[in-house]
JSON list of C-alpha atoms and ligand atoms in Angstrom, two decimals:
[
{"chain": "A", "resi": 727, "resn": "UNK", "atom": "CA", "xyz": [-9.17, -20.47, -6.18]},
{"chain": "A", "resi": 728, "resn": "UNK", "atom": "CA", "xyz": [-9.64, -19.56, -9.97]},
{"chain": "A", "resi": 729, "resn": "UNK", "atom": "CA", "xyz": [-7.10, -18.66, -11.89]},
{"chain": "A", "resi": 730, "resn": "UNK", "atom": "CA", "xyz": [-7.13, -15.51, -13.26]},
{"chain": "A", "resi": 731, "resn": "UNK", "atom": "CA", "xyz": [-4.97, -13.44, -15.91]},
{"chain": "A", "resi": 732, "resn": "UNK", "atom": "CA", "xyz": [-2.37, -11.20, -15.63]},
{"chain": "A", "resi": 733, "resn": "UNK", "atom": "CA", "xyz": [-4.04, -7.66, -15.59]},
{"chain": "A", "resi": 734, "resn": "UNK", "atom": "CA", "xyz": [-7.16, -8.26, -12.91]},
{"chain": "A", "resi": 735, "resn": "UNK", "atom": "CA", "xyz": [-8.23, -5.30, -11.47]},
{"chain": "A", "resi": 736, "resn": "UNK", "atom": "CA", "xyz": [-9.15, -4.67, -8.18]},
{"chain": "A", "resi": 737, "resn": "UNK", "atom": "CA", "xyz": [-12.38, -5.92, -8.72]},
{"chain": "A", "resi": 738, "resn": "UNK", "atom": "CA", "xyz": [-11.08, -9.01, -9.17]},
{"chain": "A", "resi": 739, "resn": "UNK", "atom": "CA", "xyz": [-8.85, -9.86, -5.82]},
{"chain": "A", "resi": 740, "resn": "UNK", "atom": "CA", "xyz": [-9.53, -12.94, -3.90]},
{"chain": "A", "resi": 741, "resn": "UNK", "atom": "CA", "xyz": [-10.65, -10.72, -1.03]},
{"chain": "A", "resi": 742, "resn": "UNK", "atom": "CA", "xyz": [-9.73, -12.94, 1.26]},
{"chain": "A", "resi": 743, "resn": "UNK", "atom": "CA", "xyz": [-6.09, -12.04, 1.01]},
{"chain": "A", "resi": 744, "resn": "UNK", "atom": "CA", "xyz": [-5.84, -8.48, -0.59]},
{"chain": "A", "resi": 745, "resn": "UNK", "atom": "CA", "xyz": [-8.85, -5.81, 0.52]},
{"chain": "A", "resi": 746, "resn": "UNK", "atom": "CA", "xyz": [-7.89, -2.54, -2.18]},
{"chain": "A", "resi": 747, "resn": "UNK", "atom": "CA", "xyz": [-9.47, 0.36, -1.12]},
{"chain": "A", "resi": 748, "resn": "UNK", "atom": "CA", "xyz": [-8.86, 3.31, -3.46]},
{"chain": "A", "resi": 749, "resn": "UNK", "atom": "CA", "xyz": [-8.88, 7.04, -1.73]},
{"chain": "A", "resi": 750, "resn": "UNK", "atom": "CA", "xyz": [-8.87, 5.58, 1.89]},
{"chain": "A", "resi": 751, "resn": "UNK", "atom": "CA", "xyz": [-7.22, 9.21, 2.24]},
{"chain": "A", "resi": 752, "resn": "UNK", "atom": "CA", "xyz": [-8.34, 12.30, 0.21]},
{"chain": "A", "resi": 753, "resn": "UNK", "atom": "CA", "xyz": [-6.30, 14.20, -2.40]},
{"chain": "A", "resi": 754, "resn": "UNK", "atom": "CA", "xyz": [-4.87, 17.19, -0.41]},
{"chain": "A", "resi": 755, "resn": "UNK", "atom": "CA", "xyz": [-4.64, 14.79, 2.92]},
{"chain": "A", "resi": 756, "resn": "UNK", "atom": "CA", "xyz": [-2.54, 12.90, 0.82]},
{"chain": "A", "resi": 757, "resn": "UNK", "atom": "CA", "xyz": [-0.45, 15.41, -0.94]},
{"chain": "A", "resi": 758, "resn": "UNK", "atom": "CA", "xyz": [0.34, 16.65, 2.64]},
{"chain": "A", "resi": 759, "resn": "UNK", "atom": "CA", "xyz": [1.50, 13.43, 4.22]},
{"chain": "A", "resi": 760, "resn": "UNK", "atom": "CA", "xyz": [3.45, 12.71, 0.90]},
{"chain": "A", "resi": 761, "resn": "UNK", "atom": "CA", "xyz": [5.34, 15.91, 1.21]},
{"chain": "A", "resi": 762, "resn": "UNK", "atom": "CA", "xyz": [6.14, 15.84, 4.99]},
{"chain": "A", "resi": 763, "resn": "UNK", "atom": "CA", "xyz": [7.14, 11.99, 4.60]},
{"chain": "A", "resi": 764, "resn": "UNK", "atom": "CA", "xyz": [9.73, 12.85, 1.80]},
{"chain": "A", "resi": 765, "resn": "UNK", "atom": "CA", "xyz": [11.14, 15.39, 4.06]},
{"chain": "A", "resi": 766, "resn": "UNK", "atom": "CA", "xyz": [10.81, 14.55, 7.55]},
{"chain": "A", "resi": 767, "resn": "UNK", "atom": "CA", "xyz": [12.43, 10.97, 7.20]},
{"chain": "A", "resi": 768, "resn": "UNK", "atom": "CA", "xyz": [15.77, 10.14, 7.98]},
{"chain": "A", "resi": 769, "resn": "UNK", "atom": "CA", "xyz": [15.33, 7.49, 4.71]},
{"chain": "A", "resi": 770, "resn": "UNK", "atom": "CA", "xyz": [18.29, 5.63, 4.34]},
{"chain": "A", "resi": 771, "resn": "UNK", "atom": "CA", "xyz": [19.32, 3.10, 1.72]},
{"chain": "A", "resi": 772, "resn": "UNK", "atom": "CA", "xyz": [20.21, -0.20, 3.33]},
{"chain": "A", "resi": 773, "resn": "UNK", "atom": "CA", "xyz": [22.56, -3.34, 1.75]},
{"chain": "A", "resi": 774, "resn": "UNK", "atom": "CA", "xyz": [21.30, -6.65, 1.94]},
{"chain": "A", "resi": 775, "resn": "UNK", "atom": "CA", "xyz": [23.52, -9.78, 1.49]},
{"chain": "A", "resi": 776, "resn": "UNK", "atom": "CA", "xyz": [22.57, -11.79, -1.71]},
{"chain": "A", "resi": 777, "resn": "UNK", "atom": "CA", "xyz": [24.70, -14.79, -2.84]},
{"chain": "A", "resi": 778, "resn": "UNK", "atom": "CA", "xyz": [27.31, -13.51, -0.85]},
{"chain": "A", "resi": 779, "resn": "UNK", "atom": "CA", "xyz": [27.59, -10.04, -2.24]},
{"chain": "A", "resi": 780, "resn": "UNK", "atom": "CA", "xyz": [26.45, -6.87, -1.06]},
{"chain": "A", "resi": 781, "resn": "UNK", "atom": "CA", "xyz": [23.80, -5.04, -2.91]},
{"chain": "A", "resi": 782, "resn": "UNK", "atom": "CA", "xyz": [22.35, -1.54, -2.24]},
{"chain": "A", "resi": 783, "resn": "UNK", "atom": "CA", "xyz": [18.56, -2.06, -1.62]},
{"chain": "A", "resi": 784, "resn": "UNK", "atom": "CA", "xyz": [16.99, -0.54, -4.58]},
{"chain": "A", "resi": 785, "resn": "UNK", "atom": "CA", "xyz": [14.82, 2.21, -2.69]},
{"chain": "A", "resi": 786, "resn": "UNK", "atom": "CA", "xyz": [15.19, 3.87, 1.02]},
{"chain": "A", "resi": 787, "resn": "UNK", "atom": "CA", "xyz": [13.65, 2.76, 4.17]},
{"chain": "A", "resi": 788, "resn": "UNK", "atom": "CA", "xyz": [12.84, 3.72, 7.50]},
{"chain": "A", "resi": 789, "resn": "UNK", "atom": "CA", "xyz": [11.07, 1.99, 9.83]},
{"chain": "A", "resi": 790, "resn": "UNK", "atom": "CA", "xyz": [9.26, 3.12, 13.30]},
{"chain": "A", "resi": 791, "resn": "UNK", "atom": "CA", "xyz": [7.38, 1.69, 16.30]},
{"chain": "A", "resi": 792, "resn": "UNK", "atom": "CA", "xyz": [6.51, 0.78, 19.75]},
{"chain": "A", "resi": 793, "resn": "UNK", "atom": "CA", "xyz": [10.45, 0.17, 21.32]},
{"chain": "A", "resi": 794, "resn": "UNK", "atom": "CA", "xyz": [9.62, -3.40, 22.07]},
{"chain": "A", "resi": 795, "resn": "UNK", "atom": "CA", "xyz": [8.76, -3.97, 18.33]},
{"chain": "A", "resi": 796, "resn": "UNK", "atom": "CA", "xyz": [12.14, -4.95, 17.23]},
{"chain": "A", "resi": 797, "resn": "UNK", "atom": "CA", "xyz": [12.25, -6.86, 13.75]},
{"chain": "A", "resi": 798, "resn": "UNK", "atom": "CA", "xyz": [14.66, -8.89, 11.49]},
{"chain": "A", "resi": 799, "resn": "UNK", "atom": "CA", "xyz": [14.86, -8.98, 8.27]},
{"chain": "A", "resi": 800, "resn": "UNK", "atom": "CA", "xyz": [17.42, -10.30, 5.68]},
{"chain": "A", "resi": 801, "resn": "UNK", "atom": "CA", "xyz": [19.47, -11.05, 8.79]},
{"chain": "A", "resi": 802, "resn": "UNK", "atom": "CA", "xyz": [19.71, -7.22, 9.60]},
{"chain": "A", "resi": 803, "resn": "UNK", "atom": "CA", "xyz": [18.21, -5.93, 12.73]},
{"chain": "A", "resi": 804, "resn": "UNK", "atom": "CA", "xyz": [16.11, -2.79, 12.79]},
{"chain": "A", "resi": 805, "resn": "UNK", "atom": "CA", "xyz": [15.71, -0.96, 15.49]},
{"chain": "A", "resi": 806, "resn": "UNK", "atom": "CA", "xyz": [12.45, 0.96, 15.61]},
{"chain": "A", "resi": 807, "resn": "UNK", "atom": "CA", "xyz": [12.30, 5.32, 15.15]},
{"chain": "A", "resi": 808, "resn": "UNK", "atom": "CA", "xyz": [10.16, 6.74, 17.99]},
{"chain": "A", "resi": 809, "resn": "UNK", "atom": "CA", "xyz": [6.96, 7.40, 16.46]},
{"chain": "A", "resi": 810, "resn": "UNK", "atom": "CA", "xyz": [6.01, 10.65, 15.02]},
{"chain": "A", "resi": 811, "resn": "UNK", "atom": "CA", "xyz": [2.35, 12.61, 15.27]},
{"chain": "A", "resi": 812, "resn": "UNK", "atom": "CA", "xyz": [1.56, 11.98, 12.05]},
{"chain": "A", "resi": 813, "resn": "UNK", "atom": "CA", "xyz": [2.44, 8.16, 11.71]},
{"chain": "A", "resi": 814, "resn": "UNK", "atom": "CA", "xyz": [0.18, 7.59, 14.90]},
{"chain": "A", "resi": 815, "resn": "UNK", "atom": "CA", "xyz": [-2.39, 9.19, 13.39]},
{"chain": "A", "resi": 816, "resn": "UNK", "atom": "CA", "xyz": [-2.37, 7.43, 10.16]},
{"chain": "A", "resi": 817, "resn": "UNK", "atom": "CA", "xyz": [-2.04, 4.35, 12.39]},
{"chain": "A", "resi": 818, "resn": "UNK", "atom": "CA", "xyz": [-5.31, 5.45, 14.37]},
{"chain": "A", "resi": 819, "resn": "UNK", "atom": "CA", "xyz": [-6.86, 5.99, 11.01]},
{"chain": "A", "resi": 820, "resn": "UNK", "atom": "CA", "xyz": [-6.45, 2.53, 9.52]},
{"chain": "A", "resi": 821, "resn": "UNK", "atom": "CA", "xyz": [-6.42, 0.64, 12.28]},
{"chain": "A", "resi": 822, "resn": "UNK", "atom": "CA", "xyz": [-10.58, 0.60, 12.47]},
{"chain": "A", "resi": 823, "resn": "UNK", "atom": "CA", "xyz": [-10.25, -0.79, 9.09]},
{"chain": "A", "resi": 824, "resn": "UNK", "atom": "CA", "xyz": [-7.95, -3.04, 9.31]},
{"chain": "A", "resi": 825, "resn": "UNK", "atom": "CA", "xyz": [-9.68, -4.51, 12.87]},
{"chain": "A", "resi": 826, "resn": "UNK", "atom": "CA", "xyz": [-5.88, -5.01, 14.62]},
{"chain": "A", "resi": 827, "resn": "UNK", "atom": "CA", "xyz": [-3.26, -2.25, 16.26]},
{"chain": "A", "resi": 828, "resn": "UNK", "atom": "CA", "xyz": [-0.53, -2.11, 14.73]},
{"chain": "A", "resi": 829, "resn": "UNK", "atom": "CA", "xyz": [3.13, -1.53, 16.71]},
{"chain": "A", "resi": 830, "resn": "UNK", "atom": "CA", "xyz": [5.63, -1.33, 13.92]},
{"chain": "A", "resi": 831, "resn": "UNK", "atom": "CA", "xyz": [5.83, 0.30, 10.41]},
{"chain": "A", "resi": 832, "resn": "UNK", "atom": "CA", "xyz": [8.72, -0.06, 7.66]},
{"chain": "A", "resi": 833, "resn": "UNK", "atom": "CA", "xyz": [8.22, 3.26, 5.25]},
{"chain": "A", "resi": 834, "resn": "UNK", "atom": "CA", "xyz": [9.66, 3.03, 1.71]},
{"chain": "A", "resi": 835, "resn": "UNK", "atom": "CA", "xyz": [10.63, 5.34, -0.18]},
{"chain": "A", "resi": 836, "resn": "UNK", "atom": "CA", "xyz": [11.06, 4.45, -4.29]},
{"chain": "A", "resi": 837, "resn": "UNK", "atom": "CA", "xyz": [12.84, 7.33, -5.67]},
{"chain": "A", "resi": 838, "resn": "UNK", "atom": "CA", "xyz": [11.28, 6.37, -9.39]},
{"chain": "A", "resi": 839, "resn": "UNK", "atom": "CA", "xyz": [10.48, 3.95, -11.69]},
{"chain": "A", "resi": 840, "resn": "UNK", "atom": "CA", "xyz": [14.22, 2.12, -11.01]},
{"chain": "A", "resi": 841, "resn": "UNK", "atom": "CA", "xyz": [13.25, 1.75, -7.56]},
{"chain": "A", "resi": 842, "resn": "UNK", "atom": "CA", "xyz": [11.75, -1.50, -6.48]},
{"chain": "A", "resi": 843, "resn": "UNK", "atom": "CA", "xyz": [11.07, -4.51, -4.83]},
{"chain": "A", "resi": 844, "resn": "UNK", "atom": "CA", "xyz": [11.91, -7.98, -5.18]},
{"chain": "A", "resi": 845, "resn": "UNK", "atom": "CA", "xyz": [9.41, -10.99, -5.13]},
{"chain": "A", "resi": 846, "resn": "UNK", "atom": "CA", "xyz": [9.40, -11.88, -1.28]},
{"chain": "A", "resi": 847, "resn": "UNK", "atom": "CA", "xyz": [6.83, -12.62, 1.20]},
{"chain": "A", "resi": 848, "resn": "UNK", "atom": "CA", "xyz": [6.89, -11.16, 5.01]},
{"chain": "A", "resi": 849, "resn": "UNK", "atom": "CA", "xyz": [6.65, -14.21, 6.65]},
{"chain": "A", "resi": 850, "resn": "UNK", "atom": "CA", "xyz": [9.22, -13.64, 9.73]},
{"chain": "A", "resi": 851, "resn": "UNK", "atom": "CA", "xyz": [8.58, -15.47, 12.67]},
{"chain": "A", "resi": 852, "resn": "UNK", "atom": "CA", "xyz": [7.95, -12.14, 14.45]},
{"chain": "A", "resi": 853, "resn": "UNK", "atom": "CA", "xyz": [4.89, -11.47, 12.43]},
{"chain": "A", "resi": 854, "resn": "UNK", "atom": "CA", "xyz": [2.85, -14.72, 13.94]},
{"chain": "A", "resi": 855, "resn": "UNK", "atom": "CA", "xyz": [0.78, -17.15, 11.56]},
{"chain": "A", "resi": 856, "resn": "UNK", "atom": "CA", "xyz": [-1.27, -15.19, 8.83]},
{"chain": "A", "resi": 857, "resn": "UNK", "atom": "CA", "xyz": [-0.45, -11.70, 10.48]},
{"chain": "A", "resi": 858, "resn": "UNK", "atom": "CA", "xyz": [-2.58, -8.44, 8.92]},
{"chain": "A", "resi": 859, "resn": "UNK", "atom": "CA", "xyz": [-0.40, -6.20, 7.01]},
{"chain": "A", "resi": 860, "resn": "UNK", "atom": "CA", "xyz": [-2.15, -2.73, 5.93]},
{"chain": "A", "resi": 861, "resn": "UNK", "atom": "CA", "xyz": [-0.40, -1.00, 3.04]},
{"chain": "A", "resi": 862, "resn": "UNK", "atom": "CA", "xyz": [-0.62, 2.71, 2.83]},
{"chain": "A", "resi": 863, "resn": "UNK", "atom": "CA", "xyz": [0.17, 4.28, -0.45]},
{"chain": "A", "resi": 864, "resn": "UNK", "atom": "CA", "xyz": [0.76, 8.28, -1.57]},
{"chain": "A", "resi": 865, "resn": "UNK", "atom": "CA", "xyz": [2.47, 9.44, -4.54]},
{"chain": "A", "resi": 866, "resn": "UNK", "atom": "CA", "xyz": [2.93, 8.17, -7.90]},
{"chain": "A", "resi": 867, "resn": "UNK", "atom": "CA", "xyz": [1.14, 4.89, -8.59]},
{"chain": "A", "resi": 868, "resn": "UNK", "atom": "CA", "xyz": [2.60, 1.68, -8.96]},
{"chain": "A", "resi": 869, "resn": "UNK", "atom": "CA", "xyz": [1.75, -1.66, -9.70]},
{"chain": "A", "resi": 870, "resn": "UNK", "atom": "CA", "xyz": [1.45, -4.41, -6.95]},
{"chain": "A", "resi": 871, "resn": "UNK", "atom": "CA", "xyz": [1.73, -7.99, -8.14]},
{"chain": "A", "resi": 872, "resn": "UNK", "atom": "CA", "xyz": [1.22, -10.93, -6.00]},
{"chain": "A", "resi": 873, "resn": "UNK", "atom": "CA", "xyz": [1.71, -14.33, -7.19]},
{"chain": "A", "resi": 874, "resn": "UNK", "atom": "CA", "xyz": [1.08, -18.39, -5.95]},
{"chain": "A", "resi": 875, "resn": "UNK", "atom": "CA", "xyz": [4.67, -19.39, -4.51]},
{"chain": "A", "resi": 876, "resn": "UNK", "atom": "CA", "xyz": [3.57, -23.38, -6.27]},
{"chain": "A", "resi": 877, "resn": "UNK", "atom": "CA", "xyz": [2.13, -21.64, -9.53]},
{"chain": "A", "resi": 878, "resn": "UNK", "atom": "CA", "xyz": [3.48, -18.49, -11.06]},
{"chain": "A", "resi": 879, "resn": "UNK", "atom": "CA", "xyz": [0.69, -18.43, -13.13]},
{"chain": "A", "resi": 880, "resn": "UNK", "atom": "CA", "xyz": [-1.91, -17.54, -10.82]},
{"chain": "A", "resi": 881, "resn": "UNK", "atom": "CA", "xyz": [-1.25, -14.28, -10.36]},
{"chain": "A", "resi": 882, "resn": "UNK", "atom": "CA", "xyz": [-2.57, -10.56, -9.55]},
{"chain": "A", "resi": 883, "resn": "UNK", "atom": "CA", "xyz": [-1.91, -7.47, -10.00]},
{"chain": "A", "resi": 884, "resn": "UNK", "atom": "CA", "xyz": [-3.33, -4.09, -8.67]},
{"chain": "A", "resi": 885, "resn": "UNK", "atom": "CA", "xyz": [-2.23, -0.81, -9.22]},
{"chain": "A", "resi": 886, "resn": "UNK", "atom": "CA", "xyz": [-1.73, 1.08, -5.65]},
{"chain": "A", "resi": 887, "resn": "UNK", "atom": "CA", "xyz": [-3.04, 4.81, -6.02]},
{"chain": "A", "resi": 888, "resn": "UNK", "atom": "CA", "xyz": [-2.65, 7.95, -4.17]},
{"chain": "A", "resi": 889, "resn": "UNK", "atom": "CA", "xyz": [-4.38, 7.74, -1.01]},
{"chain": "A", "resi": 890, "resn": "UNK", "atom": "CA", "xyz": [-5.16, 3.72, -1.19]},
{"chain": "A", "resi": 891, "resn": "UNK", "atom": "CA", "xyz": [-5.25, 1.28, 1.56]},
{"chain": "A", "resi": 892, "resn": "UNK", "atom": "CA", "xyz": [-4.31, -2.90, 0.83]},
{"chain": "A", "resi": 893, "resn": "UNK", "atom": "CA", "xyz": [-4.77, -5.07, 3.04]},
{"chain": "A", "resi": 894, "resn": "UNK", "atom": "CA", "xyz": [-2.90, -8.61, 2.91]},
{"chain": "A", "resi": 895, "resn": "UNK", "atom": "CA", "xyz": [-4.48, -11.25, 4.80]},
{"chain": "A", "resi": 896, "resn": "UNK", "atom": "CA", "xyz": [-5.43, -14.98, 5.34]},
{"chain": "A", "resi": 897, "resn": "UNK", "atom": "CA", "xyz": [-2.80, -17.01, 4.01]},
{"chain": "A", "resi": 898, "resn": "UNK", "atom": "CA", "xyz": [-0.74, -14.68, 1.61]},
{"chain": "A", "resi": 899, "resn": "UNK", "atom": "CA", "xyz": [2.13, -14.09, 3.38]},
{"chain": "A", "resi": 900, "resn": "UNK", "atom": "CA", "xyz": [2.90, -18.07, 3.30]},
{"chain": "A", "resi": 901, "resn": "UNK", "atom": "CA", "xyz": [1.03, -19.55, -0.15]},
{"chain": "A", "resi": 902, "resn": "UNK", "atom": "CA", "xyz": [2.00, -16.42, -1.91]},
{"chain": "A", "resi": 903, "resn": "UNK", "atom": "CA", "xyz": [4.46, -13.62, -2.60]},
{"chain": "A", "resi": 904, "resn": "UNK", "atom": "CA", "xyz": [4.68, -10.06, -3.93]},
{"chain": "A", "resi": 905, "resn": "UNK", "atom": "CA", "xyz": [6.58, -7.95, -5.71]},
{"chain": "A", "resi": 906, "resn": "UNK", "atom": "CA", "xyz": [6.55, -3.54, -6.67]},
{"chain": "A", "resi": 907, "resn": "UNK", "atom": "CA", "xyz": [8.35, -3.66, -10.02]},
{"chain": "A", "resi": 908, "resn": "UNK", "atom": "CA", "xyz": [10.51, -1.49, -11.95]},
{"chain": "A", "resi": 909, "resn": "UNK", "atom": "CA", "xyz": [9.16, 0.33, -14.84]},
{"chain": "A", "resi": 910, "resn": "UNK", "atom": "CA", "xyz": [10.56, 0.97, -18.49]},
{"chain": "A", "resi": 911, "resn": "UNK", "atom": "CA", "xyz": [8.50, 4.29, -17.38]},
{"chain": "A", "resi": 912, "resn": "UNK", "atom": "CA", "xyz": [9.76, 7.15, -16.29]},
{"chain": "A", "resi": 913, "resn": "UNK", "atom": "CA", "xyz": [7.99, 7.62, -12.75]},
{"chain": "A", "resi": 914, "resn": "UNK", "atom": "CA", "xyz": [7.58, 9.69, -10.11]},
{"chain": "A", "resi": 915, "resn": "UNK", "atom": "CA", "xyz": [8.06, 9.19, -6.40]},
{"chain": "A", "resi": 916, "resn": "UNK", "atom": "CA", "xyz": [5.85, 7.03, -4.38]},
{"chain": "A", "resi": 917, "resn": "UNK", "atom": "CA", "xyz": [5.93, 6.27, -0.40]},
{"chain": "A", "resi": 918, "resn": "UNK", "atom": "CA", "xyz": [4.57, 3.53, 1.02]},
{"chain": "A", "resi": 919, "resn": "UNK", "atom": "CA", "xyz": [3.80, 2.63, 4.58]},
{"chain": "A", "resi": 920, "resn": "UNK", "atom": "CA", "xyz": [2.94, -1.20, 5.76]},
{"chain": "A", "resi": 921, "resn": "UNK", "atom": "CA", "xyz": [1.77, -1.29, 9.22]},
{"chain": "A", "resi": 922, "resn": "UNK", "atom": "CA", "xyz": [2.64, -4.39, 11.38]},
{"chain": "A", "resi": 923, "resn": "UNK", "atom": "CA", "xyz": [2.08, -6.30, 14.82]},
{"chain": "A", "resi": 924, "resn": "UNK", "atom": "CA", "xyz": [5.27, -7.67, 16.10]},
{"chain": "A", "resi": 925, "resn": "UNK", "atom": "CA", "xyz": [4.21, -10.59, 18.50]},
{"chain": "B", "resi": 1437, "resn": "AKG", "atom": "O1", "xyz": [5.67, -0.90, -1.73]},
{"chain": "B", "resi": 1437, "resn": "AKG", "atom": "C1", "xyz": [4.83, -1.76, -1.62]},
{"chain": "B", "resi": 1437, "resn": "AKG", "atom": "O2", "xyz": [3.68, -1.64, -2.06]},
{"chain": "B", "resi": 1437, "resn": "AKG", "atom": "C2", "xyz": [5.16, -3.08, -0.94]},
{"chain": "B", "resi": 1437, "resn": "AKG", "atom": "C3", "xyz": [6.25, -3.00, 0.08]},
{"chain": "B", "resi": 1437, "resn": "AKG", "atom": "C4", "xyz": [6.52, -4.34, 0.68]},
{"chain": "B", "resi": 1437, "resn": "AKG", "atom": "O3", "xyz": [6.13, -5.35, 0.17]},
{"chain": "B", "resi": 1437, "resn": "AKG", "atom": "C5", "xyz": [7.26, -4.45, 1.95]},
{"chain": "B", "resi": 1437, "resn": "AKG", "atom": "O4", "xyz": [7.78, -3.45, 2.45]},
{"chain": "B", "resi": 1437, "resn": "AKG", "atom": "O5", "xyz": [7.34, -5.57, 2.47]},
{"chain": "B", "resi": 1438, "resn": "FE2", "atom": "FE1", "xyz": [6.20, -7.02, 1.52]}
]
């Protein structure tokens, strides 16, 4: 694969590992399942255990699925919501694009533009070999960057809009990882949904 700069749009994604599709859901759709989201779920703000100390996970999460979709991650255990109406339906809604069903999905919830996540990849054994994640974005927009685990350099970046639909495949949950960074500007909230088969 090419190397490309920093700033690539979405134009420019190797699509076979990200697939951006901008206004997958329409505005008011959106602005609906935004607002219910935000105050429907019981977010929470976990702790994960980094070099020994506990830090606050810098945005809130809930996750939801099938009851046999258990998951680790960070060496917590989550143990799936029941699902609601309106996650199955979003679910029924992408999974025709996405060509897999889904059973699980983690929500997250950045408050603003100090809310985050940290370069990782989801590569838990649960998730199989090269697994289909669909990422479902509403709310403020934020940038996405994914980078080569062997060469920082070759990296991406797209910024997820209201209404979009990623989707990570192929190999970029094992060659590669991504990030959601903070910004220097202030932001609103964003929520966004990745959909997931537990095997
Ligand atoms: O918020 C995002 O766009 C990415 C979230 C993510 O990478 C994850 O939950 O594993
Ligand atoms: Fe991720």
């Amino acid at each position: 694969m090419e190397q490309l700069s920093f700033f690539d749009t979405e134009d420019n994604l190797p699509q076979d590992i990200l697939e951006y599709k901008p206004n997958f859901f329409d505005a008011n759709e959106s602005r609906q399942i935004f607002k219910t989201l935000l105050e429907q779920t019981p977010w929470k703000q976990e702790s994960q255990y980094m070099y020994g100390r506990e830090v606050k996970t810098p945005r809130l999460t809930a996750w939801y699925g099938d009851e046999s979709s258990y998951y680790k991650f960070s060496g917590q255990q989550f143990i799936p919501l029941k699902w609601t109406d309106q996650l199955l339906n979003i679910k029924l809604k992408i999974e025709p694009a996405a060509g897999v069903l889904f059973n699980s999905v983690l929500l997250n919830y950045y408050r603003d533009n100090n809310d985050s996540v940290a370069w990782h990849s989801d590569d838990e054994p649960e998730l199989g070999i090269n697994p289909l994640i669909a990422s479902v974005n509403f709310g403020q927009t934020r940038r996405f960057d994914v980078r080569h685990k062997a060469n920082h350099k070759q990296k991406y970046s797209v910024n997820l809009e209201n209404g979009s639909l990623l989707l990570m495949k192929g190999d970029v949950q094992h060659q590669w990882e991504h990030q959601v960074p903070k910004s220097a500007k202030v932001l609103k909230g964003r929520i966004n949904l990745t959909f997931r088969t537990i095997i």
